[in-house]
Coordinates of C-alpha atoms in Angstrom, one line a residue:
M1 CA 33.4 -38.8 -24.9
N2 CA 34.0 -35.6 -22.6
I3 CA 34.2 -32.1 -23.3
A4 CA 36.6 -30.6 -21.5
K5 CA 38.3 -26.9 -23.0
N6 CA 36.4 -23.7 -26.1
G7 CA 39.1 -22.8 -26.8
H8 CA 41.3 -22.2 -23.3
H9 CA 37.5 -21.6 -21.8
L10 CA 37.2 -23.6 -18.4
S11 CA 32.6 -23.9 -19.8
G12 CA 32.6 -22.1 -23.0
L13 CA 29.3 -20.5 -21.6
G14 CA 30.2 -16.4 -22.4
V15 CA 33.6 -17.7 -24.3
H16 CA 34.5 -14.3 -26.5
S17 CA 35.8 -15.9 -29.3
S18 CA 34.7 -16.0 -32.4
S19 CA 35.7 -19.2 -33.3
P20 CA 36.9 -21.2 -31.0
R21 CA 39.5 -24.6 -30.9
I22 CA 37.6 -27.3 -29.0
S23 CA 39.3 -29.5 -27.7
W24 CA 37.9 -33.3 -26.2
T25 CA 39.3 -36.9 -23.3
S26 CA 37.9 -40.0 -24.0
S27 CA 37.4 -43.5 -23.0
A28 CA 36.2 -46.5 -24.0
I29 CA 33.0 -48.7 -23.3
D30 CA 34.4 -51.4 -22.3
E31 CA 37.3 -51.4 -19.9
S32 CA 38.8 -54.2 -21.7
I33 CA 38.6 -52.3 -24.7
C34 CA 43.1 -51.2 -25.0
D35 CA 45.0 -50.2 -27.7
W36 CA 42.4 -47.8 -28.9
K37 CA 43.0 -45.0 -31.2
Q38 CA 40.6 -42.2 -32.7
S39 CA 40.6 -42.4 -36.4
Q40 CA 37.4 -39.9 -37.4
Y41 CA 35.1 -37.2 -34.8
G42 CA 31.6 -36.6 -35.5
N43 CA 30.6 -32.4 -34.3
A44 CA 27.1 -31.6 -33.6
V45 CA 25.9 -27.7 -34.0
L46 CA 22.8 -26.3 -32.7
R47 CA 22.1 -22.7 -32.9
E48 CA 18.9 -20.8 -31.3
T49 CA 16.6 -21.7 -35.3
G50 CA 17.8 -23.9 -37.8
P51 CA 17.5 -27.5 -37.7
P52 CA 21.2 -28.9 -36.3
A53 CA 24.1 -28.8 -38.5
H54 CA 25.9 -32.3 -38.8
L55 CA 29.3 -32.4 -39.4
V56 CA 32.3 -36.0 -38.7
V57 CA 36.1 -35.1 -39.3
Q58 CA 38.3 -37.8 -40.6
S59 CA 41.3 -37.2 -37.4
A60 CA 42.8 -38.2 -35.7
E61 CA 43.2 -34.9 -33.3
S62 CA 41.9 -33.9 -30.3
S63 CA 42.9 -30.8 -28.7
L64 CA 42.5 -27.4 -30.2
V65 CA 41.1 -28.8 -33.4
A66 CA 39.8 -25.7 -35.1
W67 CA 35.6 -24.6 -34.9
P68 CA 33.9 -26.6 -37.0
S69 CA 31.1 -24.7 -39.0
T70 CA 30.3 -21.5 -39.5
P71 CA 30.9 -18.6 -37.0
P72 CA 28.7 -18.8 -33.3
H73 CA 28.9 -15.3 -33.2
E74 CA 30.2 -13.0 -35.5
P75 CA 33.1 -11.0 -34.4
Q76 CA 32.4 -7.8 -31.8
E77 CA 33.4 -4.9 -34.7
P78 CA 35.1 -1.5 -33.9
L79 CA 32.3 1.2 -32.2
R80 CA 33.3 4.6 -34.8
P81 CA 34.6 7.5 -32.3
L82 CA 32.0 9.9 -31.4
F83 CA 32.3 13.6 -31.4
F84 CA 30.3 15.8 -27.9
R85 CA 30.3 18.9 -27.6
K86 CA 29.2 21.7 -24.7
A87 CA 28.6 25.4 -25.4
F88 CA 29.0 27.9 -22.4
V89 CA 29.3 31.7 -21.1
L90 CA 31.5 32.2 -17.4
P91 CA 28.8 34.1 -15.6
S92 CA 28.9 37.2 -15.8
A93 CA 30.5 37.6 -12.1
S94 CA 33.3 35.6 -12.3
G95 CA 36.3 38.9 -13.8
S96 CA 39.0 37.6 -14.3
V97 CA 40.2 33.5 -14.5
Y98 CA 42.3 33.0 -12.7
R99 CA 42.4 29.3 -13.0
A100 CA 40.9 26.4 -14.8
R101 CA 40.6 22.7 -15.1
L102 CA 40.0 19.9 -17.0
Y103 CA 39.3 16.5 -15.7
I104 CA 38.1 14.1 -18.1
T105 CA 37.9 9.6 -18.5
A106 CA 36.5 7.7 -20.5
L107 CA 36.9 5.0 -18.7
G108 CA 39.3 4.0 -15.7
S109 CA 42.1 7.0 -15.5
I110 CA 41.2 10.8 -15.5
G111 CA 43.0 13.6 -17.4
L112 CA 44.5 16.7 -16.1
F113 CA 44.9 19.6 -18.1
D114 CA 45.5 23.3 -17.5
V115 CA 43.4 25.4 -20.3
D116 CA 43.3 28.5 -18.2
S117 CA 44.6 30.5 -21.5
L118 CA 41.9 28.7 -23.5
I119 CA 38.6 30.4 -21.6
T120 CA 36.9 33.5 -22.3
T121 CA 35.3 35.6 -19.8
K122 CA 33.3 38.0 -22.3
G123 CA 31.8 35.7 -25.3
D124 CA 30.8 32.2 -25.6
N125 CA 33.4 29.0 -24.6
V126 CA 33.2 25.7 -26.7
L127 CA 34.3 22.4 -24.9
C128 CA 34.5 19.6 -27.4
I129 CA 35.8 15.9 -26.8
E130 CA 36.2 12.8 -29.3
V131 CA 35.9 9.9 -28.0
A132 CA 37.2 6.4 -29.3
E133 CA 37.8 3.0 -28.4
G134 CA 41.6 2.4 -27.8
R135 CA 43.1 -0.3 -25.4
Y136 CA 40.1 -0.7 -23.4
I137 CA 36.1 0.1 -24.8
Y138 CA 35.3 3.6 -24.2
G139 CA 31.7 3.8 -21.7
D140 CA 30.6 6.1 -19.5
R141 CA 31.7 9.5 -20.9
I142 CA 33.1 11.5 -17.4
A143 CA 33.9 15.5 -18.1
V144 CA 34.5 17.4 -15.9
M145 CA 35.2 22.0 -16.2
E146 CA 36.3 23.6 -13.1
V147 CA 37.0 27.9 -13.3
G148 CA 37.7 29.7 -10.9
G149 CA 37.2 33.4 -10.5
F150 CA 38.9 36.2 -8.6
A151 CA 35.8 37.8 -8.6
A152 CA 33.2 34.8 -7.6
E153 CA 33.0 31.2 -6.7
R154 CA 33.7 28.4 -8.7
F155 CA 31.7 27.8 -12.0
Q156 CA 32.0 24.4 -13.1
I157 CA 30.6 22.3 -16.5
V158 CA 29.6 18.6 -16.3
S159 CA 28.6 16.1 -18.0
D160 CA 24.6 15.9 -17.7
E161 CA 22.4 16.1 -20.7
S162 CA 22.3 19.6 -22.1
W163 CA 26.0 18.1 -23.9
K164 CA 25.5 16.9 -27.5
C165 CA 26.4 14.5 -29.9
H166 CA 27.9 13.4 -33.4
P167 CA 29.0 10.8 -35.6
S168 CA 33.3 11.2 -36.4
P169 CA 34.1 11.0 -39.8
I170 CA 36.6 8.3 -38.5
L171 CA 34.5 5.5 -39.2
S172 CA 37.3 3.1 -36.9
S173 CA 39.9 3.1 -35.4
E174 CA 41.9 0.5 -33.1
I175 CA 45.9 -1.0 -32.0
Y176 CA 45.6 -4.1 -34.3
N177 CA 43.7 -2.5 -37.5
G178 CA 44.8 0.8 -38.2
Q179 CA 42.1 3.3 -39.5
I180 CA 39.1 4.2 -41.5
Y181 CA 38.5 8.3 -41.7
D182 CA 36.0 9.3 -44.1
A183 CA 37.3 13.2 -45.0
R184 CA 33.8 13.3 -46.3
A185 CA 32.5 12.6 -43.3
E186 CA 34.7 16.2 -42.2
V187 CA 31.8 18.3 -39.4
G188 CA 32.5 22.1 -39.6
D189 CA 33.8 24.1 -36.7
W190 CA 32.4 20.9 -34.4
N191 CA 35.5 22.3 -32.1
K192 CA 34.7 25.6 -31.8
H193 CA 33.1 28.3 -33.0
G194 CA 31.4 29.6 -36.2
P195 CA 29.5 29.3 -39.5
L196 CA 29.9 25.5 -39.9
Y197 CA 28.1 24.5 -37.1
I198 CA 25.7 23.7 -38.3
D199 CA 23.2 22.7 -33.9
A200 CA 20.0 20.9 -35.5
D201 CA 22.8 18.0 -37.0
W202 CA 24.0 16.8 -33.4
E203 CA 21.6 14.5 -31.3
T204 CA 20.9 15.0 -26.8
V205 CA 22.7 13.3 -25.0
S206 CA 22.1 10.3 -22.4
V207 CA 23.3 10.2 -19.6
L208 CA 24.0 6.7 -18.0
A209 CA 24.3 6.0 -14.5
F210 CA 27.5 6.4 -12.3
A211 CA 30.3 4.2 -12.7
R212 CA 31.4 1.9 -10.2
E213 CA 35.3 1.9 -10.3
R214 CA 37.7 3.9 -9.4
L215 CA 39.2 6.2 -11.1
Y216 CA 42.0 7.3 -10.6
A217 CA 44.9 9.4 -11.8
P218 CA 47.9 7.9 -13.7
N219 CA 51.5 7.4 -11.8
A220 CA 52.9 7.4 -15.8
P221 CA 54.5 9.8 -18.0
P222 CA 52.0 11.0 -21.5
A223 CA 52.8 8.8 -24.5
P224 CA 54.0 12.5 -27.2
I225 CA 55.2 12.7 -30.5
T226 CA 58.8 12.9 -30.2
D227 CA 60.9 12.5 -33.3
Q228 CA 59.2 13.1 -35.5
L229 CA 60.9 11.3 -39.5
T230 CA 61.6 12.4 -42.8
P231 CA 61.3 9.7 -45.7
K232 CA 64.3 8.1 -47.3
R233 CA 63.4 6.8 -50.4
L234 CA 60.5 5.8 -52.3
F235 CA 61.4 2.5 -54.1
T236 CA 59.0 0.4 -56.3
T237 CA 58.5 -3.1 -55.6
P238 CA 58.9 -5.8 -58.3
S239 CA 54.8 -6.4 -58.5
G240 CA 54.8 -2.7 -59.0
R241 CA 54.0 -1.4 -55.0
K242 CA 54.8 1.7 -53.9
I243 CA 56.6 1.8 -50.6
V244 CA 58.5 4.7 -48.9
D245 CA 61.0 4.4 -46.4
F246 CA 61.8 5.4 -43.2
G247 CA 64.7 4.5 -42.8
Q248 CA 64.3 3.2 -39.9
N249 CA 62.6 0.4 -37.0
M250 CA 59.4 3.2 -35.0
V251 CA 56.1 3.1 -33.3
G252 CA 53.8 5.4 -34.5
K253 CA 52.7 6.5 -36.7
L254 CA 51.8 9.4 -40.0
L255 CA 52.1 12.6 -40.5
I256 CA 50.7 14.4 -43.8
H257 CA 51.0 17.9 -44.2
S258 CA 48.7 19.5 -47.3
M259 CA 48.5 16.5 -49.8
T260 CA 45.0 16.2 -51.9
L261 CA 44.4 12.3 -52.7
P262 CA 42.2 11.3 -55.3
V263 CA 38.3 10.9 -55.0
N264 CA 38.2 7.5 -53.9
A265 CA 39.7 5.8 -51.0
S266 CA 43.7 5.7 -50.3
D267 CA 45.4 2.7 -48.3
L268 CA 48.5 3.4 -45.9
H269 CA 50.1 0.6 -45.2
P270 CA 52.7 0.1 -42.3
R271 CA 54.9 -2.5 -41.5
R272 CA 58.5 -2.8 -40.4
G273 CA 60.3 -5.3 -43.2
V274 CA 60.5 -5.7 -46.4
G275 CA 61.3 -9.7 -47.2
R276 CA 62.2 -10.5 -51.0
W277 CA 61.6 -6.8 -52.0
E278 CA 58.1 -6.7 -51.0
L279 CA 56.3 -5.7 -47.8
G280 CA 56.2 -8.2 -45.6
T281 CA 52.9 -9.5 -43.6
R282 CA 53.7 -13.3 -42.2
P283 CA 54.5 -11.0 -38.9
L284 CA 51.4 -9.2 -39.0
R285 CA 49.6 -11.8 -38.0
G286 CA 45.7 -11.6 -37.0
A287 CA 46.6 -7.7 -37.1
Q288 CA 45.4 -5.9 -40.2
S289 CA 47.7 -3.3 -39.8
V290 CA 45.7 -0.4 -42.1
D291 CA 45.1 3.2 -41.9
T292 CA 41.8 3.7 -44.6
I293 CA 41.3 7.8 -46.2
I294 CA 38.8 8.4 -48.6
S295 CA 39.1 11.4 -50.0
S296 CA 36.2 14.0 -51.2
G297 CA 39.0 16.1 -53.0
R298 CA 40.2 18.5 -50.9
P299 CA 43.6 19.9 -49.7
L300 CA 44.7 16.4 -46.4
I301 CA 45.7 19.5 -43.6
D302 CA 48.3 17.7 -40.6
W303 CA 46.2 15.2 -41.0
S304 CA 47.5 12.2 -38.9
P305 CA 45.5 8.4 -37.9
R306 CA 44.4 9.0 -34.4
Y307 CA 43.3 5.8 -31.2
T308 CA 45.9 3.8 -33.4
F309 CA 49.3 3.3 -33.8
H310 CA 51.2 0.6 -35.7
G311 CA 55.2 -0.3 -36.1
F312 CA 56.6 0.1 -39.3
Q313 CA 59.3 1.7 -41.8
F314 CA 58.0 1.2 -44.8
V315 CA 54.8 2.4 -45.7
Q316 CA 53.4 0.6 -48.8
V317 CA 50.6 3.4 -51.1
E318 CA 47.8 2.5 -52.0
G319 CA 45.1 4.8 -54.5
W320 CA 47.8 7.6 -54.9
D321 CA 51.6 8.0 -56.9
P322 CA 53.5 9.9 -54.2
E323 CA 55.7 10.6 -56.8
K324 CA 53.2 12.3 -58.4
E325 CA 53.7 14.9 -55.9
Q326 CA 56.5 17.4 -55.9
S327 CA 56.9 17.5 -52.1
W328 CA 56.1 14.7 -51.7
Q329 CA 59.6 14.1 -49.3
T330 CA 58.3 17.3 -46.4
N331 CA 54.7 15.9 -47.5
I332 CA 55.2 13.2 -45.6
R333 CA 57.1 12.6 -41.4
A334 CA 57.1 9.7 -39.8
L335 CA 56.3 10.8 -36.3
V336 CA 57.1 8.9 -32.8
I337 CA 55.0 8.0 -30.7
H338 CA 56.3 5.8 -27.2
T339 CA 56.0 6.7 -23.6
D340 CA 58.4 10.4 -22.1
F341 CA 61.0 8.9 -20.8
K342 CA 63.7 10.4 -18.6
R343 CA 66.0 9.0 -20.7
T344 CA 69.9 7.8 -20.0
G345 CA 69.7 5.8 -22.8
R346 CA 68.0 4.4 -26.0
M347 CA 64.9 3.2 -25.5
G348 CA 61.1 3.3 -25.8
G349 CA 59.6 1.6 -29.3
N350 CA 57.7 -1.0 -26.8
F351 CA 56.9 1.1 -24.2
L352 CA 54.2 3.1 -25.3
S353 CA 51.3 4.3 -21.5
I354 CA 52.2 0.2 -21.0
P355 CA 55.5 -2.5 -22.1
T356 CA 54.1 -4.4 -25.3
D357 CA 55.7 -7.3 -27.2
C358 CA 55.0 -6.2 -30.6
P359 CA 54.2 -2.6 -31.7
Q360 CA 53.7 -4.0 -35.6
R361 CA 50.8 -7.1 -35.6
D362 CA 48.2 -8.2 -32.3
E363 CA 50.3 -7.4 -30.1
C364 CA 50.3 -4.1 -28.8
L365 CA 48.6 -5.2 -25.1
G366 CA 49.9 -5.2 -21.6
W367 CA 53.1 -8.3 -21.8
T368 CA 54.0 -10.1 -19.2
G369 CA 57.9 -10.7 -20.7
D370 CA 58.6 -7.6 -19.6
Q371 CA 60.0 -9.4 -17.0
V372 CA 62.8 -10.3 -18.4
F373 CA 63.7 -6.8 -19.6
G374 CA 62.7 -4.1 -16.5
P375 CA 66.5 -4.6 -15.6
S376 CA 68.0 -2.9 -18.8
A377 CA 64.1 -0.8 -19.5
T378 CA 64.5 0.4 -15.3
F379 CA 68.9 1.6 -17.0
L380 CA 68.0 3.1 -20.6
C381 CA 65.9 5.0 -19.2
D382 CA 62.8 6.5 -16.0
C383 CA 60.6 3.9 -16.8
I384 CA 59.2 3.3 -12.8
G385 CA 56.7 5.5 -12.9
M386 CA 55.1 3.4 -15.9
L387 CA 56.2 0.0 -15.0
S388 CA 55.0 0.0 -11.3
E389 CA 51.4 1.9 -12.4
W390 CA 51.5 -1.8 -15.2
L391 CA 52.1 -4.1 -12.1
E392 CA 49.2 -2.5 -10.3
D393 CA 47.0 -4.3 -13.6
V394 CA 49.0 -7.2 -13.3
V395 CA 47.6 -7.6 -9.9
C396 CA 44.2 -6.1 -10.8
E397 CA 43.7 -8.7 -13.2
Q398 CA 44.9 -12.0 -11.2
L399 CA 42.1 -14.3 -10.5
E400 CA 41.9 -15.0 -7.8
H401 CA 44.4 -18.2 -7.0
Y402 CA 46.7 -15.8 -7.7
A403 CA 47.1 -17.0 -11.5
L404 CA 47.5 -14.0 -14.5
P405 CA 44.4 -15.4 -17.5
R406 CA 46.8 -16.0 -20.4
G407 CA 46.3 -19.7 -21.2
R408 CA 50.0 -20.3 -22.6
S409 CA 52.5 -18.5 -20.8
P410 CA 55.4 -20.2 -19.6
M411 CA 57.2 -20.4 -17.0
F412 CA 59.8 -17.7 -16.7
W413 CA 57.2 -15.4 -18.8
T414 CA 54.2 -15.4 -16.1
T415 CA 56.4 -14.4 -13.0
C416 CA 56.1 -10.3 -13.7
G417 CA 53.9 -10.1 -10.9
H418 CA 52.6 -13.5 -9.4
P419 CA 52.6 -13.6 -4.9
F420 CA 54.2 -16.8 -5.8
P421 CA 54.5 -18.0 -9.6
R422 CA 52.5 -21.4 -10.0
L423 CA 52.9 -24.2 -13.0
C424 CA 49.3 -23.8 -13.8
V425 CA 49.7 -24.4 -17.3
L426 CA 49.4 -28.1 -19.5
W427 CA 52.3 -26.8 -21.9
Q428 CA 55.4 -25.2 -21.8
L429 CA 56.6 -22.2 -24.6
G430 CA 60.7 -22.4 -23.2
D431 CA 63.4 -20.8 -24.7
W432 CA 60.8 -19.0 -27.0
L433 CA 63.2 -18.1 -30.2
D434 CA 66.3 -20.3 -29.8
P435 CA 67.7 -19.8 -32.9
Q436 CA 68.1 -23.7 -33.7
A437 CA 64.2 -24.4 -33.4
P438 CA 62.6 -24.9 -36.6
P439 CA 60.7 -21.9 -37.9
D440 CA 57.5 -22.5 -37.4
Q441 CA 57.9 -24.0 -34.4
H442 CA 59.9 -21.0 -32.1
G443 CA 60.2 -22.7 -28.7
D444 CA 61.3 -26.3 -29.5
G445 CA 64.6 -25.4 -29.3
G446 CA 67.4 -26.6 -27.6
A447 CA 66.2 -26.7 -24.0
S448 CA 63.4 -28.1 -22.7
G449 CA 60.4 -26.0 -22.0
A450 CA 60.1 -27.9 -17.2
L451 CA 63.1 -26.9 -17.1
V452 CA 63.3 -23.8 -18.4
A453 CA 60.2 -24.1 -15.9
D454 CA 61.3 -25.2 -13.2
A455 CA 64.3 -22.5 -13.0
Y456 CA 63.0 -20.1 -12.8
L457 CA 59.7 -20.9 -10.5
V458 CA 63.2 -21.7 -7.9
H459 CA 64.6 -18.2 -8.9
V460 CA 61.4 -16.8 -8.1
T461 CA 60.8 -18.7 -5.4
S462 CA 64.0 -17.8 -4.1
R463 CA 63.3 -13.5 -4.6
M464 CA 60.1 -14.1 -2.9
A465 CA 62.9 -14.8 0.0
D466 CA 65.1 -11.6 -0.6
I467 CA 61.9 -9.5 -0.7
A468 CA 60.5 -10.6 2.4
S469 CA 63.3 -9.9 4.0
V470 CA 63.7 -6.7 3.2
L471 CA 60.1 -5.7 4.0
E472 CA 60.9 -7.6 7.9
S473 CA 57.6 -10.6 7.0
K474 CA 60.4 -13.1 8.6
T475 CA 57.1 -15.2 9.3
E476 CA 57.3 -15.6 4.7
S477 CA 60.8 -14.8 4.8
T478 CA 61.2 -18.0 6.5
H479 CA 58.3 -20.5 4.6
Y480 CA 59.6 -18.6 0.4
S481 CA 63.5 -19.7 2.1
C482 CA 62.7 -23.0 2.7
K483 CA 60.3 -23.3 0.2
A484 CA 63.5 -22.2 -2.3
Q485 CA 65.9 -24.5 -0.8
R486 CA 63.4 -27.6 -1.1
L487 CA 62.8 -26.0 -5.4
C488 CA 66.8 -26.4 -5.5
A489 CA 67.1 -30.0 -3.8
L490 CA 64.5 -30.7 -6.3
F491 CA 65.5 -29.0 -9.7
Q492 CA 68.9 -30.4 -8.9
D493 CA 68.0 -34.1 -8.9
R494 CA 65.8 -33.8 -12.0
Y495 CA 67.9 -31.8 -14.6
I496 CA 71.3 -32.1 -12.8
T497 CA 74.5 -35.3 -12.7
H498 CA 76.9 -35.3 -9.5
S499 CA 78.9 -34.2 -11.5
G500 CA 78.0 -31.2 -12.1
L501 CA 76.0 -32.0 -16.3
I502 CA 73.0 -31.0 -17.2
V503 CA 70.1 -31.7 -18.9
G504 CA 69.9 -31.3 -21.8
D505 CA 73.4 -30.2 -23.2
S506 CA 72.7 -26.3 -24.3
Q507 CA 74.1 -22.6 -23.6
T508 CA 69.9 -21.6 -22.1
A509 CA 70.2 -24.6 -19.5
S510 CA 73.6 -24.4 -18.1
S511 CA 73.6 -20.5 -18.0
L512 CA 70.3 -20.8 -16.1
A513 CA 71.8 -23.3 -13.7
I514 CA 74.5 -21.4 -13.8
V515 CA 72.3 -17.7 -12.8
F516 CA 69.7 -19.3 -10.6
G517 CA 72.5 -20.4 -7.5
A518 CA 71.2 -24.6 -8.9
L519 CA 74.5 -25.9 -8.8
S520 CA 75.2 -26.4 -4.9
T521 CA 78.9 -27.6 -5.6
K522 CA 82.6 -25.8 -6.4
H523 CA 82.3 -29.2 -8.0
Q524 CA 79.8 -29.2 -10.1
L525 CA 80.0 -25.5 -11.0
D526 CA 83.5 -25.8 -12.8
T527 CA 81.5 -28.5 -15.0
A528 CA 79.0 -26.1 -15.7
R529 CA 81.0 -23.8 -16.7
R530 CA 83.5 -26.2 -18.8
Q531 CA 80.1 -26.9 -20.5
L532 CA 78.6 -23.9 -21.2
A533 CA 82.0 -22.6 -22.9
A534 CA 82.4 -25.5 -25.5
R535 CA 78.7 -24.8 -25.9
V536 CA 79.6 -21.5 -26.9
R537 CA 82.8 -22.7 -29.1
K538 CA 81.0 -24.8 -30.7
A539 CA 77.6 -22.2 -31.5
K540 CA 81.2 -20.9 -33.3
L541 CA 80.1 -17.4 -30.9
R542 CA 77.0 -16.9 -32.8
V543 CA 73.2 -16.4 -30.6
A544 CA 72.7 -19.7 -30.0
T545 CA 69.9 -18.6 -26.9
G546 CA 66.1 -17.6 -26.9
F547 CA 64.4 -15.6 -24.3
A548 CA 65.1 -17.4 -21.6
G549 CA 68.9 -17.8 -22.0
T550 CA 70.5 -14.3 -23.9
P551 CA 69.9 -12.4 -21.4
I552 CA 71.5 -14.6 -19.0
I553 CA 74.1 -15.8 -21.0
L554 CA 76.9 -13.2 -21.2
R555 CA 76.7 -13.5 -17.3
A556 CA 77.6 -16.8 -16.9
L557 CA 80.3 -17.1 -18.8
T558 CA 81.6 -13.5 -17.7
D559 CA 81.2 -14.7 -13.6
N560 CA 82.9 -17.6 -14.1
D561 CA 86.4 -17.5 -15.2
N562 CA 85.2 -17.0 -19.2
L563 CA 85.2 -12.6 -19.7
S564 CA 86.7 -12.9 -22.6
L565 CA 84.6 -16.3 -25.0
A566 CA 81.3 -13.7 -23.6
Y567 CA 83.7 -10.8 -25.1
R568 CA 84.2 -12.4 -28.6
T569 CA 80.4 -13.7 -28.6
L570 CA 79.1 -10.1 -28.4
L571 CA 81.1 -8.4 -31.0
E572 CA 80.2 -11.2 -33.5
D573 CA 78.5 -10.1 -36.1
R574 CA 77.3 -13.5 -38.3
C575 CA 73.3 -14.5 -38.2
P576 CA 72.5 -15.4 -35.4
S577 CA 74.4 -12.6 -33.5
W578 CA 74.2 -9.8 -31.6
L579 CA 75.8 -6.9 -33.9
Y580 CA 73.8 -8.6 -36.9
P581 CA 71.0 -6.9 -37.4
I582 CA 73.6 -4.1 -37.3
T583 CA 75.4 -5.6 -40.6
T584 CA 71.3 -5.5 -42.2
G585 CA 71.3 -2.1 -41.7
A586 CA 69.6 -0.8 -38.0
T587 CA 69.9 1.0 -35.7
T588 CA 70.2 -0.8 -32.6
I589 CA 71.0 -4.3 -31.8
G590 CA 66.9 -4.7 -30.6
N591 CA 65.8 -5.3 -34.4
T592 CA 65.9 -7.1 -37.2
G593 CA 67.3 -4.2 -39.4
T594 CA 66.3 -2.3 -42.7
L595 CA 66.3 -5.3 -45.0
A596 CA 64.9 -8.5 -43.5
P597 CA 67.9 -11.1 -44.6
R598 CA 67.3 -13.0 -48.1
D599 CA 65.9 -16.2 -46.6
F600 CA 63.5 -16.8 -44.4
G601 CA 65.0 -19.0 -42.0
Q602 CA 68.5 -16.1 -41.4
L603 CA 65.7 -13.4 -39.5
H604 CA 63.8 -16.4 -37.6
R605 CA 67.3 -17.1 -36.0
A606 CA 67.9 -13.7 -36.4
A607 CA 64.3 -13.2 -34.3
N608 CA 65.6 -12.7 -30.6
C609 CA 66.3 -8.9 -30.5
R610 CA 64.1 -8.1 -27.6
A611 CA 66.2 -10.9 -25.5
R612 CA 69.3 -9.5 -26.8
V613 CA 68.3 -5.7 -25.3
A614 CA 67.8 -7.9 -22.1
S615 CA 71.4 -8.1 -21.7
V616 CA 71.9 -4.8 -21.7
D617 CA 71.5 -5.0 -17.4
H618 CA 74.5 -7.1 -16.5
L619 CA 76.7 -4.9 -19.6
S620 CA 76.5 -1.9 -17.1
R621 CA 76.9 -3.0 -14.3
Y622 CA 79.2 -5.3 -14.6
W623 CA 81.7 -4.4 -17.7

């Protein structure tokens, strides 16, 4: 037996997961032995101390099987946020301040702030910083404040041994699990000169070696609070839980203006949906998404969790009853957060500093699938600055062979920034969230994963030729043009008959072939057009495509004399369809409504909401 992988890690040395899945290949000792099957497997787990643990499992599985023992190491817990503080007095010769700027970074990009109005020349100043984990684990803290006076040279305050530090009352805070806040650990006057500040309670700092990473000023706009939502209702579930409903899905966090909570731990559970009148938790997957408040018995004034965000509409409240507060409706708000775009349409929740997938669960990191949604996004908002910066990050993350480090990426998701895409994955997710796929097998739809991947391989190679031509790189343009032609011919041989019938006979397969120009003759195009129209009618105008097919099917219909059929498809409101979410109380076609459908089968069939929004680009250009 040969061990192949620990999860998707080639060697297992330095694997990050606390419980990696394992895979292996087997071969018979004697070549004459054939048609054998595995009936069980055994594992021996050796640790630094103690005897090895031998385990035998009755199973025929040999690919990505669960870790057979206790985790080899404990999962890394989030680091507790820290306060940093530096008191200073400007030199007496400085005169009045004409400019004061703060340059600050925790790891990576630099924040630049004008702080002229906050500086005084007549007494003490204090520079205070709170540092916590974000999308990167915080490392070197660098703060430089530069003050310019009319009567003197520049005065600088830098990160050095003169700073003091103290643990924050936030015990932990991160984007997946939420925040734990202990009001009893509040530090009085930590961010100002005041009588409650006690210097003896603060520790000195150590100065680390200067970071070698190149610091850069971000091009992307900031991600401020852009709106506030008031609660629409408070209801009690059949199990007796109190749930606050804000009326629409959003990305952000809660705000409590003024409220005294019981002296215990109170939990706030922001969630996106309610299923069967209880809070929906299944979409969270590995994320906890809970904000915990440990009350000190004193009122919370303008409290909001920091260094985290949630995708939610409903908030389940545990540990206290909002109805007992006379003014609970005016004291609780939902703060909407997204990158501060100039908007021509309505969008933003999935764009919070970087493009994310589903902000309500463990998918808040960069999402390469936004190459499908990108054209619609740039129509709805001026997001070029953010997306261009995101693509620079993608380039930095590429491996030596120009592939992105994602073990299960389908072809059309990994094309977001590739110089040349490669089929380097063992299996494809295919037309993800095809409504025809089983609820527990989202990639098992009508179009095969191989067809989707190969279609995007042809398309992206052709686009690379176009890009090279625009850049006047004749050699690269010729190279990619020839390769695109060869790949297109191979695609036709594999998936398209001489008459134009397409393997699989699905809406996605037909749409990809039509829009990506894989049909070589007018006869083939006419056949594919009729084939697609027949499949749309058979589906009774309801959505029968996933992430690969939904963004382009309206274009495939419109460009081939099926405009009326495209309109009828767009205006259909039975599940699943573009307008079905509106019938369930949704404010846009980009979510599944204020209440989940009564059965989870309907919820699954309506779940490819992001793909529906991706069709906005075609609607804006051609309709």
